[in-house]
Amino acid sequence: RLVVAYARLKAMNSGFPDLRMVVRRDRAFGGFMREVEESPARESISVLSHVDDGMLRRLYLECSFLVMPSLKEGFGLPALEAMAAGTPVVVSGGTALEELTGEAAVLVDPLSVEDIMRGMALMASDPSLREKLSRMSVERASLFTWEKTASRMVEGIEGITG
Protein backbone atom coordinates (compact mmCIF):
# COMPACT_ATOMS: atom_id res chain seq x y z
CA ARG A 1 0.00 0.00 0.00
CA LEU A 2 2.86 2.41 0.71
CA VAL A 3 4.38 1.85 -2.74
CA VAL A 4 0.98 2.33 -4.40
CA ALA A 5 0.26 5.45 -2.34
CA TYR A 6 3.65 6.88 -3.23
CA ALA A 7 3.22 6.12 -6.94
CA ARG A 8 -0.13 7.91 -6.98
CA LEU A 9 1.30 10.97 -5.23
CA LYS A 10 4.26 11.04 -7.62
CA ALA A 11 1.87 10.80 -10.62
CA MET A 12 -0.11 13.75 -9.25
CA ASN A 13 3.02 15.79 -8.52
CA SER A 14 6.27 14.89 -10.26
CA GLY A 15 8.10 17.08 -7.73
CA PHE A 16 6.98 14.91 -4.80
CA PRO A 17 10.11 13.86 -2.86
CA ASP A 18 11.83 10.58 -3.70
CA LEU A 19 11.05 7.59 -1.51
CA ARG A 20 13.93 5.84 0.23
CA MET A 21 12.98 2.61 1.95
CA VAL A 22 14.96 0.56 4.45
CA VAL A 23 13.71 -3.01 4.19
CA ARG A 24 14.88 -6.19 5.86
CA ARG A 25 15.69 -9.03 3.48
CA ASP A 26 13.36 -11.78 4.61
CA ARG A 27 11.20 -14.30 2.78
CA ALA A 28 8.82 -11.56 1.58
CA PHE A 29 11.62 -9.40 0.14
CA GLY A 30 11.47 -10.85 -3.39
CA GLY A 31 7.75 -10.19 -3.75
CA PHE A 32 8.17 -6.71 -2.32
CA MET A 33 10.94 -5.90 -4.81
CA ARG A 34 8.75 -7.10 -7.69
CA GLU A 35 6.09 -4.61 -6.56
CA VAL A 36 8.67 -1.81 -6.47
CA GLU A 37 10.04 -2.76 -9.90
CA GLU A 38 6.51 -2.81 -11.37
CA SER A 39 5.61 0.55 -9.84
CA PRO A 40 5.25 3.48 -12.24
CA ALA A 41 7.29 5.47 -9.70
CA ARG A 42 10.15 2.93 -9.56
CA GLU A 43 12.72 5.50 -10.73
CA SER A 44 11.98 7.59 -7.63
CA ILE A 45 12.11 4.69 -5.16
CA SER A 46 15.33 3.36 -3.68
CA VAL A 47 15.46 0.31 -1.43
CA LEU A 48 18.24 -0.20 1.08
CA SER A 49 18.93 -3.16 3.33
CA HIS A 50 21.76 -4.17 5.66
CA VAL A 51 22.05 -0.58 6.89
CA ASP A 52 24.41 -0.09 9.84
CA ASP A 53 23.51 2.10 12.81
CA GLY A 54 25.55 5.08 11.59
CA MET A 55 23.92 5.04 8.15
CA LEU A 56 20.47 4.60 9.70
CA ARG A 57 21.00 7.66 11.90
CA ARG A 58 22.11 9.68 8.84
CA LEU A 59 19.00 8.58 6.96
CA TYR A 60 16.78 9.72 9.84
CA LEU A 61 18.55 13.08 9.98
CA GLU A 62 18.43 13.62 6.19
CA CYS A 63 14.82 12.67 5.49
CA SER A 64 11.86 15.03 5.62
CA PHE A 65 9.72 12.48 7.44
CA LEU A 66 9.32 8.75 8.11
CA VAL A 67 6.30 6.78 6.91
CA MET A 68 5.50 3.54 8.74
CA PRO A 69 2.01 2.25 7.87
CA SER A 70 2.56 -1.05 9.64
CA LEU A 71 -0.34 -3.44 10.13
CA LYS A 72 1.11 -5.34 13.07
CA GLU A 73 3.68 -3.67 15.21
CA GLY A 74 4.89 -4.97 18.54
CA PHE A 75 6.61 -1.72 19.49
CA GLY A 76 7.87 0.43 16.60
CA LEU A 77 11.58 0.92 17.16
CA PRO A 78 12.13 2.58 13.73
CA ALA A 79 9.50 5.21 14.55
CA LEU A 80 11.06 5.81 17.97
CA GLU A 81 14.56 6.08 16.49
CA ALA A 82 13.31 8.56 13.90
CA MET A 83 11.54 10.61 16.57
CA ALA A 84 14.66 10.67 18.75
CA ALA A 85 16.51 12.12 15.74
CA GLY A 86 13.83 14.80 15.38
CA THR A 87 12.29 13.25 12.29
CA PRO A 88 8.51 13.70 12.08
CA VAL A 89 6.55 10.49 11.49
CA VAL A 90 3.45 9.24 9.68
CA VAL A 91 2.31 6.01 11.37
CA SER A 92 -0.60 3.60 11.59
CA GLY A 93 -3.46 4.55 13.84
CA GLY A 94 -5.00 1.77 15.88
CA THR A 95 -1.68 0.00 16.45
CA ALA A 96 1.13 0.12 19.00
CA LEU A 97 2.57 2.94 16.87
CA GLU A 98 -0.26 5.25 17.88
CA GLU A 99 0.43 4.58 21.55
CA LEU A 100 4.17 5.02 21.02
CA THR A 101 3.97 8.32 19.14
CA GLY A 102 1.11 9.94 21.05
CA GLU A 103 0.29 13.37 19.62
CA ALA A 104 3.68 13.62 17.90
CA ALA A 105 2.63 11.93 14.64
CA VAL A 106 0.28 12.05 11.71
CA LEU A 107 -1.89 8.94 12.01
CA VAL A 108 -3.19 7.04 8.98
CA ASP A 109 -5.33 4.00 8.35
CA PRO A 110 -2.72 1.41 7.25
CA LEU A 111 -5.32 -0.42 5.16
CA SER A 112 -6.22 2.65 3.10
CA VAL A 113 -4.01 3.73 0.21
CA GLU A 114 -5.91 7.02 0.14
CA ASP A 115 -5.30 7.70 3.82
CA ILE A 116 -1.60 6.87 3.51
CA MET A 117 -1.51 9.32 0.60
CA ARG A 118 -3.26 11.95 2.76
CA GLY A 119 -0.72 11.57 5.55
CA MET A 120 2.26 11.72 3.21
CA ALA A 121 0.88 14.68 1.25
CA LEU A 122 0.09 16.57 4.45
CA MET A 123 3.57 16.02 5.83
CA ALA A 124 5.30 16.85 2.53
CA SER A 125 3.32 20.05 1.98
CA ASP A 126 3.41 21.58 5.46
CA PRO A 127 6.85 22.64 6.73
CA SER A 128 5.36 24.17 9.88
CA LEU A 129 3.69 20.84 10.72
CA ARG A 130 6.98 19.00 10.18
CA GLU A 131 8.77 21.50 12.44
CA LYS A 132 6.13 21.19 15.17
CA LEU A 133 6.11 17.39 15.02
CA SER A 134 9.91 17.32 14.99
CA ARG A 135 9.99 19.16 18.32
CA MET A 136 7.21 17.02 19.75
CA SER A 137 8.92 13.86 18.52
CA VAL A 138 12.16 14.53 20.39
CA GLU A 139 10.20 15.27 23.56
CA ARG A 140 8.04 12.15 23.17
CA ALA A 141 11.02 9.90 22.38
CA SER A 142 12.75 11.03 25.57
CA LEU A 143 10.06 9.15 27.51
CA PHE A 144 11.41 5.86 26.14
CA THR A 145 14.93 5.14 27.37
CA TRP A 146 16.74 1.86 27.92
CA GLU A 147 17.11 2.79 31.59
CA LYS A 148 13.36 3.25 32.03
CA THR A 149 12.69 0.03 30.16
CA ALA A 150 15.14 -1.92 32.32
CA SER A 151 13.66 -0.45 35.49
CA ARG A 152 10.14 -1.45 34.46
CA MET A 153 11.35 -4.93 33.58
CA VAL A 154 12.92 -5.31 37.03
CA GLU A 155 9.70 -4.06 38.68
CA GLY A 156 7.68 -6.56 36.64
CA ILE A 157 9.96 -9.46 37.48
CA GLU A 158 10.00 -8.52 41.16
CA GLY A 159 6.21 -8.31 41.10
CA ILE A 160 5.98 -11.83 39.70
CA THR A 161 8.60 -13.40 41.95
CA GLY A 162 7.46 -11.55 45.06
XYZ file of N, CA, C and O in Angstrom:
648
model
N 0.815 -1.209 0.000
C 0.000 0.000 0.000
C 0.852 1.264 0.000
O 0.497 2.242 -0.632
N 1.972 1.233 0.687
C 2.856 2.406 0.712
C 3.416 2.688 -0.683
O 3.432 3.843 -1.125
N 3.833 1.658 -1.381
C 4.382 1.849 -2.736
C 3.295 2.379 -3.667
O 3.540 3.295 -4.462
N 2.091 1.849 -3.569
C 0.977 2.327 -4.405
C 0.641 3.772 -4.052
O 0.466 4.616 -4.943
N 0.563 4.077 -2.764
C 0.259 5.450 -2.336
C 1.313 6.411 -2.869
O 0.989 7.485 -3.400
N 2.569 6.020 -2.747
C 3.647 6.879 -3.229
C 3.547 7.081 -4.741
O 3.681 8.208 -5.235
N 3.315 6.012 -5.476
C 3.222 6.116 -6.937
C 2.100 7.066 -7.349
O 2.259 7.864 -8.282
N 0.984 7.008 -6.661
C -0.130 7.910 -6.984
C 0.231 9.362 -6.688
O -0.081 10.256 -7.477
N 0.887 9.597 -5.557
C 1.304 10.966 -5.226
C 2.312 11.484 -6.246
O 2.235 12.644 -6.665
N 3.236 10.640 -6.643
C 4.257 11.039 -7.622
C 3.612 11.334 -8.974
O 4.023 12.269 -9.672
N 2.583 10.564 -9.352
C 1.871 10.804 -10.618
C 1.117 12.128 -10.577
O 1.019 12.831 -11.578
N 0.624 12.491 -9.401
C -0.112 13.747 -9.249
C 0.825 14.945 -9.188
O 0.448 16.052 -9.573
N 2.054 14.709 -8.693
C 3.019 15.792 -8.519
C 4.419 15.227 -8.753
O 4.990 14.612 -7.849
N 4.960 15.462 -9.935
C 6.273 14.893 -10.261
C 7.377 15.417 -9.343
O 8.435 14.807 -9.234
N 7.111 16.519 -8.661
C 8.098 17.075 -7.734
C 8.010 16.482 -6.328
O 8.764 16.891 -5.444
N 7.087 15.529 -6.121
C 6.981 14.906 -4.804
C 8.319 14.255 -4.472
O 8.956 13.663 -5.336
N 8.777 14.377 -3.217
C 10.115 13.865 -2.857
C 10.285 12.377 -3.166
O 9.329 11.608 -3.128
N 11.514 11.990 -3.468
C 11.828 10.584 -3.699
C 11.563 9.782 -2.433
O 11.599 10.310 -1.322
N 11.324 8.499 -2.617
C 11.050 7.587 -1.510
C 12.261 6.682 -1.311
O 12.684 5.988 -2.236
N 12.805 6.717 -0.122
C 13.929 5.843 0.233
C 13.423 4.897 1.309
O 12.957 5.341 2.349
N 13.516 3.607 1.033
C 12.977 2.609 1.950
C 14.097 1.745 2.511
O 14.968 1.305 1.766
N 14.043 1.492 3.808
C 14.964 0.558 4.448
C 14.138 -0.682 4.757
O 13.166 -0.621 5.522
N 14.506 -1.788 4.120
C 13.706 -3.005 4.189
C 14.600 -4.188 4.530
O 15.655 -4.378 3.913
N 14.147 -4.982 5.490
C 14.877 -6.191 5.864
C 14.693 -7.252 4.777
O 13.608 -7.427 4.237
N 15.761 -7.939 4.461
C 15.689 -9.031 3.478
C 15.215 -10.291 4.188
O 15.992 -10.985 4.819
N 13.921 -10.558 4.044
C 13.359 -11.775 4.608
C 12.649 -12.527 3.486
O 12.833 -12.205 2.311
N 11.822 -13.484 3.834
C 11.203 -14.303 2.782
C 10.232 -13.512 1.909
O 9.929 -13.914 0.803
N 9.738 -12.380 2.371
C 8.818 -11.562 1.584
C 9.544 -10.540 0.705
O 8.913 -9.853 -0.100
N 10.865 -10.441 0.829
C 11.624 -9.401 0.140
C 11.497 -9.487 -1.385
O 11.323 -8.471 -2.055
N 11.562 -10.690 -1.929
C 11.474 -10.850 -3.393
C 10.164 -10.323 -3.947
O 10.143 -9.593 -4.945
N 9.059 -10.673 -3.312
C 7.751 -10.186 -3.750
C 7.636 -8.680 -3.612
O 7.085 -8.000 -4.484
N 8.178 -8.157 -2.528
C 8.173 -6.714 -2.322
C 8.950 -6.017 -3.442
O 8.485 -5.029 -4.006
N 10.126 -6.530 -3.766
C 10.935 -5.902 -4.811
C 10.251 -5.967 -6.171
O 10.374 -5.032 -6.965
N 9.505 -7.033 -6.434
C 8.750 -7.096 -7.694
C 7.721 -5.969 -7.738
O 7.534 -5.333 -8.787
N 7.060 -5.712 -6.607
C 6.088 -4.609 -6.558
C 6.763 -3.273 -6.833
O 6.227 -2.431 -7.549
N 7.933 -3.062 -6.240
C 8.671 -1.815 -6.466
C 9.065 -1.710 -7.937
O 8.879 -0.656 -8.561
N 9.592 -2.776 -8.501
C 10.035 -2.758 -9.901
C 8.886 -2.561 -10.873
O 9.072 -1.998 -11.954
N 7.683 -2.985 -10.509
C 6.506 -2.814 -11.367
C 5.808 -1.472 -11.148
O 4.893 -1.117 -11.888
N 6.238 -0.726 -10.153
C 5.608 0.549 -9.842
C 5.939 1.591 -10.908
O 7.078 1.692 -11.357
N 4.957 2.397 -11.303
C 5.246 3.479 -12.243
C 6.206 4.521 -11.664
O 6.800 5.290 -12.406
N 6.388 4.511 -10.353
C 7.286 5.469 -9.702
C 8.638 4.841 -9.365
O 9.427 5.428 -8.630
N 8.936 3.678 -9.940
C 10.152 2.928 -9.563
C 11.434 3.742 -9.667
O 12.362 3.536 -8.897
N 11.506 4.691 -10.584
C 12.718 5.504 -10.734
C 12.942 6.442 -9.544
O 14.059 6.913 -9.338
N 11.882 6.682 -8.780
C 11.978 7.587 -7.631
C 12.020 6.842 -6.300
O 11.977 7.454 -5.245
N 12.092 5.515 -6.366
C 12.107 4.688 -5.156
C 13.456 3.989 -5.053
O 13.888 3.330 -6.000
N 14.113 4.129 -3.916
C 15.333 3.358 -3.677
C 15.111 2.493 -2.442
O 14.472 2.913 -1.477
N 15.618 1.268 -2.514
C 15.455 0.310 -1.428
C 16.829 -0.046 -0.891
O 17.717 -0.444 -1.646
N 16.989 0.113 0.405
C 18.239 -0.202 1.076
C 17.990 -1.324 2.081
O 16.915 -1.411 2.670
N 18.988 -2.165 2.268
C 18.930 -3.160 3.333
C 20.338 -3.314 3.893
O 21.291 -2.778 3.350
N 20.465 -4.019 4.981
C 21.756 -4.174 5.656
C 22.381 -2.810 5.948
O 23.531 -2.549 5.610
N 21.608 -1.936 6.556
C 22.046 -0.584 6.888
C 22.602 -0.601 8.312
O 21.920 -1.032 9.241
N 23.831 -0.129 8.487
C 24.410 -0.095 9.837
C 23.827 1.077 10.629
O 23.149 1.947 10.091
N 24.098 1.088 11.929
C 23.513 2.103 12.808
C 23.878 3.527 12.406
O 23.040 4.428 12.463
N 25.118 3.745 11.993
C 25.546 5.082 11.588
C 24.798 5.570 10.359
O 24.338 6.718 10.303
N 24.649 4.690 9.370
C 23.917 5.045 8.153
C 22.437 5.271 8.465
O 21.826 6.212 7.955
N 21.880 4.440 9.337
C 20.473 4.601 9.695
C 20.242 5.961 10.355
O 19.302 6.673 10.019
N 21.114 6.340 11.235
C 21.003 7.657 11.899
C 21.085 8.777 10.857
O 20.302 9.732 10.913
N 22.009 8.664 9.898
C 22.113 9.678 8.838
C 20.829 9.746 8.018
O 20.370 10.838 7.655
N 20.256 8.596 7.725
C 19.002 8.576 6.958
C 17.890 9.291 7.721
O 17.139 10.070 7.138
N 17.794 9.029 9.030
C 16.777 9.718 9.838
C 17.003 11.224 9.820
O 16.061 12.004 9.717
N 18.246 11.647 9.930
C 18.551 13.077 9.979
C 18.348 13.761 8.633
O 18.028 14.950 8.582
N 18.536 13.033 7.539
C 18.432 13.615 6.195
C 17.009 13.652 5.649
O 16.700 14.475 4.789
N 16.149 12.762 6.119
C 14.825 12.667 5.492
C 13.878 13.750 6.014
O 14.065 14.287 7.104
N 12.873 14.048 5.224
C 11.857 15.025 5.624
C 10.921 14.446 6.672
O 10.478 15.137 7.579
N 10.598 13.166 6.509
C 9.719 12.481 7.445
C 9.791 10.978 7.197
O 10.227 10.541 6.140
N 9.368 10.203 8.203
C 9.324 8.748 8.114
C 7.876 8.322 7.945
O 6.990 8.878 8.602
N 7.639 7.343 7.087
C 6.300 6.781 6.907
C 6.364 5.315 7.306
O 7.176 4.558 6.777
N 5.501 4.916 8.243
C 5.501 3.544 8.736
C 4.057 3.067 8.905
O 3.540 3.001 10.013
N 3.402 2.708 7.784
C 2.008 2.253 7.874
C 1.922 0.751 8.148
O 1.370 -0.015 7.377
N 2.482 0.356 9.272
C 2.559 -1.053 9.636
C 1.204 -1.588 10.088
O 0.466 -0.902 10.786
N 0.914 -2.816 9.710
C -0.340 -3.441 10.128
C -0.234 -4.070 11.509
O -1.170 -4.029 12.293
N 0.901 -4.668 11.787
C 1.107 -5.344 13.071
C 2.461 -4.915 13.601
O 3.487 -5.258 13.033
N 2.432 -4.186 14.663
C 3.685 -3.670 15.208
C 3.725 -3.943 16.694
O 2.843 -3.507 17.431
N 4.757 -4.663 17.127
C 4.889 -4.966 18.545
C 5.322 -3.758 19.357
O 4.899 -3.564 20.489
N 6.163 -2.914 18.777
C 6.614 -1.717 19.487
C 6.811 -0.544 18.533
O 6.220 0.493 18.718
N 7.656 -0.667 17.542
C 7.869 0.428 16.602
C 9.199 1.120 16.764
O 9.280 2.345 16.712
N 10.259 0.337 16.947
C 11.584 0.919 17.158
C 11.996 1.883 16.042
O 12.532 2.948 16.339
N 11.751 1.591 14.760
C 12.130 2.577 13.727
C 11.455 3.938 13.928
O 12.088 4.975 13.755
N 10.195 3.926 14.304
C 9.504 5.207 14.551
C 10.130 5.928 15.738
O 10.350 7.143 15.688
N 10.443 5.192 16.792
C 11.057 5.811 17.971
C 12.448 6.357 17.643
O 12.800 7.465 18.059
N 13.230 5.605 16.891
C 14.565 6.082 16.495
C 14.457 7.354 15.661
O 15.224 8.302 15.856
N 13.507 7.370 14.732
C 13.307 8.563 13.901
C 12.917 9.753 14.779
O 13.459 10.853 14.629
N 11.989 9.536 15.681
C 11.539 10.614 16.565
C 12.684 11.141 17.417
O 12.816 12.348 17.608
N 13.517 10.242 17.931
C 14.659 10.666 18.749
C 15.619 11.530 17.944
O 16.285 12.405 18.494
N 15.664 11.313 16.627
C 16.509 12.119 15.743
C 15.807 13.405 15.310
O 16.379 14.196 14.553
N 14.568 13.598 15.752
C 13.825 14.797 15.380
C 13.115 14.683 14.051
O 12.684 15.687 13.481
N 12.970 13.474 13.566
C 12.291 13.254 12.292
C 10.802 13.064 12.542
O 10.410 12.179 13.300
N 9.949 13.886 11.922
C 8.510 13.698 12.083
C 8.069 12.381 11.437
O 8.701 11.908 10.493
N 6.974 11.806 11.953
C 6.553 10.491 11.485
C 5.080 10.456 11.091
O 4.246 11.151 11.656
N 4.804 9.605 10.097
C 3.452 9.236 9.680
C 3.341 7.753 10.012
O 4.118 6.954 9.487
N 2.413 7.399 10.910
C 2.315 6.015 11.368
C 0.869 5.543 11.385
O -0.064 6.334 11.306
N 0.712 4.235 11.546
C -0.602 3.599 11.592
C -1.346 3.948 12.868
O -0.817 3.762 13.964
N -2.578 4.401 12.693
C -3.457 4.546 13.839
C -3.998 3.169 14.210
O -4.002 2.251 13.403
N -4.411 3.025 15.454
C -4.998 1.771 15.885
C -3.999 0.650 16.110
O -4.383 -0.511 16.172
N -2.722 0.989 16.199
C -1.679 -0.005 16.450
C -0.815 0.493 17.607
O -1.026 1.577 18.134
N 0.192 -0.299 17.958
C 1.129 0.119 19.001
C 1.827 1.424 18.615
O 2.261 2.174 19.493
N 1.910 1.711 17.323
C 2.569 2.943 16.874
C 1.824 4.186 17.351
O 2.443 5.197 17.686
N 0.519 4.115 17.396
C -0.261 5.254 17.884
C 0.035 5.507 19.359
O 0.212 6.652 19.785
N 0.102 4.443 20.135
C 0.431 4.579 21.553
C 1.855 5.099 21.733
O 2.117 5.948 22.578
N 2.774 4.602 20.938
C 4.172 5.019 21.021
C 4.343 6.501 20.705
O 4.997 7.231 21.428
N 3.736 6.956 19.624
C 3.968 8.316 19.141
C 3.109 9.367 19.825
O 3.450 10.548 19.811
N 2.002 8.972 20.414
C 1.113 9.943 21.053
C 0.658 10.998 20.056
O 0.295 10.685 18.922
N 0.723 12.249 20.471
C 0.294 13.368 19.623
C 1.375 13.814 18.638
O 1.153 14.742 17.862
N 2.523 13.167 18.692
C 3.681 13.616 17.898
C 3.766 12.930 16.546
O 4.861 12.676 16.042
N 2.624 12.631 15.928
C 2.634 11.935 14.641
C 1.376 12.268 13.853
O 0.363 12.663 14.423
N 1.467 12.060 12.556
C 0.284 12.049 11.707
C -0.141 10.587 11.631
O 0.657 9.721 11.261
N -1.382 10.309 12.020
C -1.895 8.942 12.006
C -2.661 8.673 10.727
O -3.391 9.540 10.239
N -2.479 7.454 10.194
C -3.187 7.042 8.983
C -3.770 5.649 9.186
O -3.306 4.881 10.024
N -4.769 5.343 8.387
C -5.327 3.997 8.346
C -4.389 3.166 7.467
O -4.287 3.419 6.263
N -3.708 2.168 8.037
C -2.719 1.412 7.251
C -3.338 0.544 6.165
O -2.627 0.075 5.278
N -4.643 0.369 6.184
C -5.323 -0.423 5.162
C -5.805 0.424 3.992
O -6.278 -0.106 2.997
N -5.687 1.733 4.108
C -6.218 2.645 3.096
C -5.103 3.357 2.338
O -4.390 4.196 2.901
N -4.991 3.049 1.053
C -4.005 3.735 0.208
C -4.275 5.233 0.225
O -3.345 6.035 0.331
N -5.551 5.607 0.156
C -5.911 7.022 0.137
C -5.500 7.727 1.423
O -5.033 8.863 1.394
N -5.662 7.060 2.562
C -5.303 7.697 3.822
C -3.788 7.788 3.983
O -3.276 8.774 4.530
N -3.068 6.794 3.502
C -1.603 6.871 3.507
C -1.163 8.040 2.627
O -0.280 8.814 3.002
N -1.803 8.183 1.484
C -1.514 9.324 0.604
C -1.772 10.644 1.329
O -0.965 11.569 1.247
N -2.903 10.726 2.025
C -3.262 11.947 2.763
C -2.175 12.301 3.768
O -1.716 13.440 3.836
N -1.744 11.327 4.540
C -0.723 11.573 5.553
C 0.598 12.023 4.948
O 1.229 12.967 5.431
N 1.004 11.351 3.867
C 2.262 11.718 3.210
C 2.164 13.105 2.580
O 3.095 13.904 2.690
N 1.052 13.383 1.906
C 0.881 14.685 1.245
C 0.844 15.811 2.275
O 1.451 16.870 2.073
N 0.157 15.575 3.384
C 0.090 16.574 4.446
C 1.481 16.876 4.976
O 1.887 18.037 5.090
N 2.231 15.832 5.272
C 3.568 16.024 5.829
C 4.494 16.707 4.814
O 5.251 17.605 5.174
N 4.414 16.288 3.557
C 5.299 16.852 2.531
C 4.986 18.312 2.238
O 5.889 19.082 1.899
N 3.731 18.700 2.395
C 3.324 20.047 1.982
C 3.318 21.074 3.102
O 3.088 22.255 2.836
N 3.562 20.660 4.341
C 3.409 21.581 5.456
C 4.678 21.644 6.317
O 4.805 20.905 7.303
N 5.610 22.537 5.960
C 6.847 22.639 6.730
C 6.623 23.002 8.192
O 7.353 22.532 9.071
N 5.608 23.798 8.489
C 5.358 24.167 9.885
C 4.882 22.953 10.684
O 5.231 22.796 11.861
N 4.111 22.077 10.059
C 3.690 20.841 10.724
C 4.905 19.952 10.983
O 5.048 19.405 12.083
N 5.766 19.817 9.988
C 6.981 18.999 10.177
C 7.833 19.558 11.319
O 8.330 18.800 12.148
N 7.975 20.874 11.376
C 8.774 21.497 12.436
C 8.146 21.247 13.812
O 8.831 20.883 14.769
N 6.836 21.417 13.909
C 6.130 21.189 15.167
C 6.266 19.729 15.603
O 6.586 19.435 16.764
N 6.025 18.809 14.671
C 6.110 17.389 15.015
C 7.543 16.966 15.320
O 7.770 16.065 16.129
N 8.508 17.605 14.699
C 9.911 17.316 14.991
C 10.213 17.616 16.455
O 10.810 16.795 17.168
N 9.784 18.791 16.913
C 9.991 19.161 18.317
C 9.250 18.208 19.258
O 9.793 17.745 20.255
N 8.016 17.916 18.921
C 7.213 17.023 19.753
C 7.796 15.609 19.771
O 7.727 14.918 20.788
N 8.355 15.201 18.636
C 8.921 13.856 18.524
C 10.097 13.659 19.468
O 10.198 12.632 20.139
N 10.983 14.633 19.504
C 12.156 14.532 20.387
C 11.693 14.443 21.840
O 12.190 13.612 22.616
N 10.724 15.276 22.189
C 10.204 15.270 23.563
C 9.543 13.928 23.879
O 9.773 13.337 24.938
N 8.734 13.423 22.966
C 8.042 12.154 23.174
C 9.046 10.993 23.259
O 8.914 10.114 24.114
N 10.030 10.990 22.388
C 11.019 9.904 22.378
C 11.809 9.851 23.678
O 12.244 8.772 24.095
N 11.974 11.001 24.328
C 12.745 11.030 25.575
C 12.049 10.251 26.695
O 12.673 9.934 27.700
N 10.780 9.942 26.515
C 10.061 9.146 27.514
C 10.448 7.671 27.463
O 10.152 6.918 28.385
N 11.085 7.264 26.362
C 11.412 5.860 26.143
C 12.930 5.678 26.130
O 13.568 5.820 25.094
N 13.488 5.374 27.290
C 14.930 5.140 27.374
C 15.176 3.695 27.783
O 14.295 3.031 28.351
N 16.376 3.214 27.511
C 16.736 1.856 27.922
C 16.712 1.743 29.438
O 16.326 0.709 29.997
N 17.104 2.801 30.133
C 17.112 2.786 31.595
C 15.693 2.625 32.142
O 15.450 1.832 33.055
N 14.750 3.371 31.591
C 13.364 3.254 32.029
C 12.803 1.871 31.707
O 12.065 1.283 32.512
N 13.149 1.361 30.546
C 12.690 0.027 30.157
C 13.227 -1.029 31.108
O 12.484 -1.889 31.584
N 14.523 -0.957 31.412
C 15.137 -1.922 32.321
C 14.508 -1.833 33.703
O 14.220 -2.859 34.338
N 14.257 -0.640 34.183
C 13.657 -0.447 35.493
C 12.263 -1.064 35.548
O 11.904 -1.739 36.522
N 11.487 -0.861 34.500
C 10.135 -1.447 34.456
C 10.190 -2.972 34.382
O 9.355 -3.653 34.954
N 11.175 -3.482 33.656
C 11.347 -4.934 33.581
C 11.650 -5.497 34.961
O 11.080 -6.507 35.370
N 12.564 -4.858 35.683
C 12.916 -5.305 37.030
C 11.695 -5.264 37.941
O 11.411 -6.212 38.679
N 10.919 -4.173 37.867
C 9.702 -4.055 38.678
C 8.742 -5.193 38.353
O 8.138 -5.783 39.239
N 8.585 -5.491 37.068
C 7.681 -6.562 36.639
C 8.138 -7.923 37.142
O 7.333 -8.719 37.643
N 9.416 -8.184 37.019
C 9.964 -9.458 37.484
C 9.832 -9.581 39.000
O 9.423 -10.628 39.509
N 10.138 -8.506 39.706
C 10.001 -8.522 41.162
C 8.554 -8.709 41.585
O 8.260 -9.368 42.582
N 7.643 -8.137 40.813
C 6.211 -8.311 41.104
C 5.756 -9.751 40.920
O 4.897 -10.242 41.656
N 6.336 -10.438 39.956
C 5.978 -11.826 39.702
C 6.602 -12.755 40.737
O 5.966 -13.676 41.239
N 7.870 -12.501 41.050
C 8.597 -13.401 41.950
C 8.394 -13.071 43.422
O 8.764 -13.845 44.284
N 7.796 -11.924 43.688
C 7.458 -11.546 45.064
C 8.642 -11.122 45.811
O 8.918 -10.982 46.884
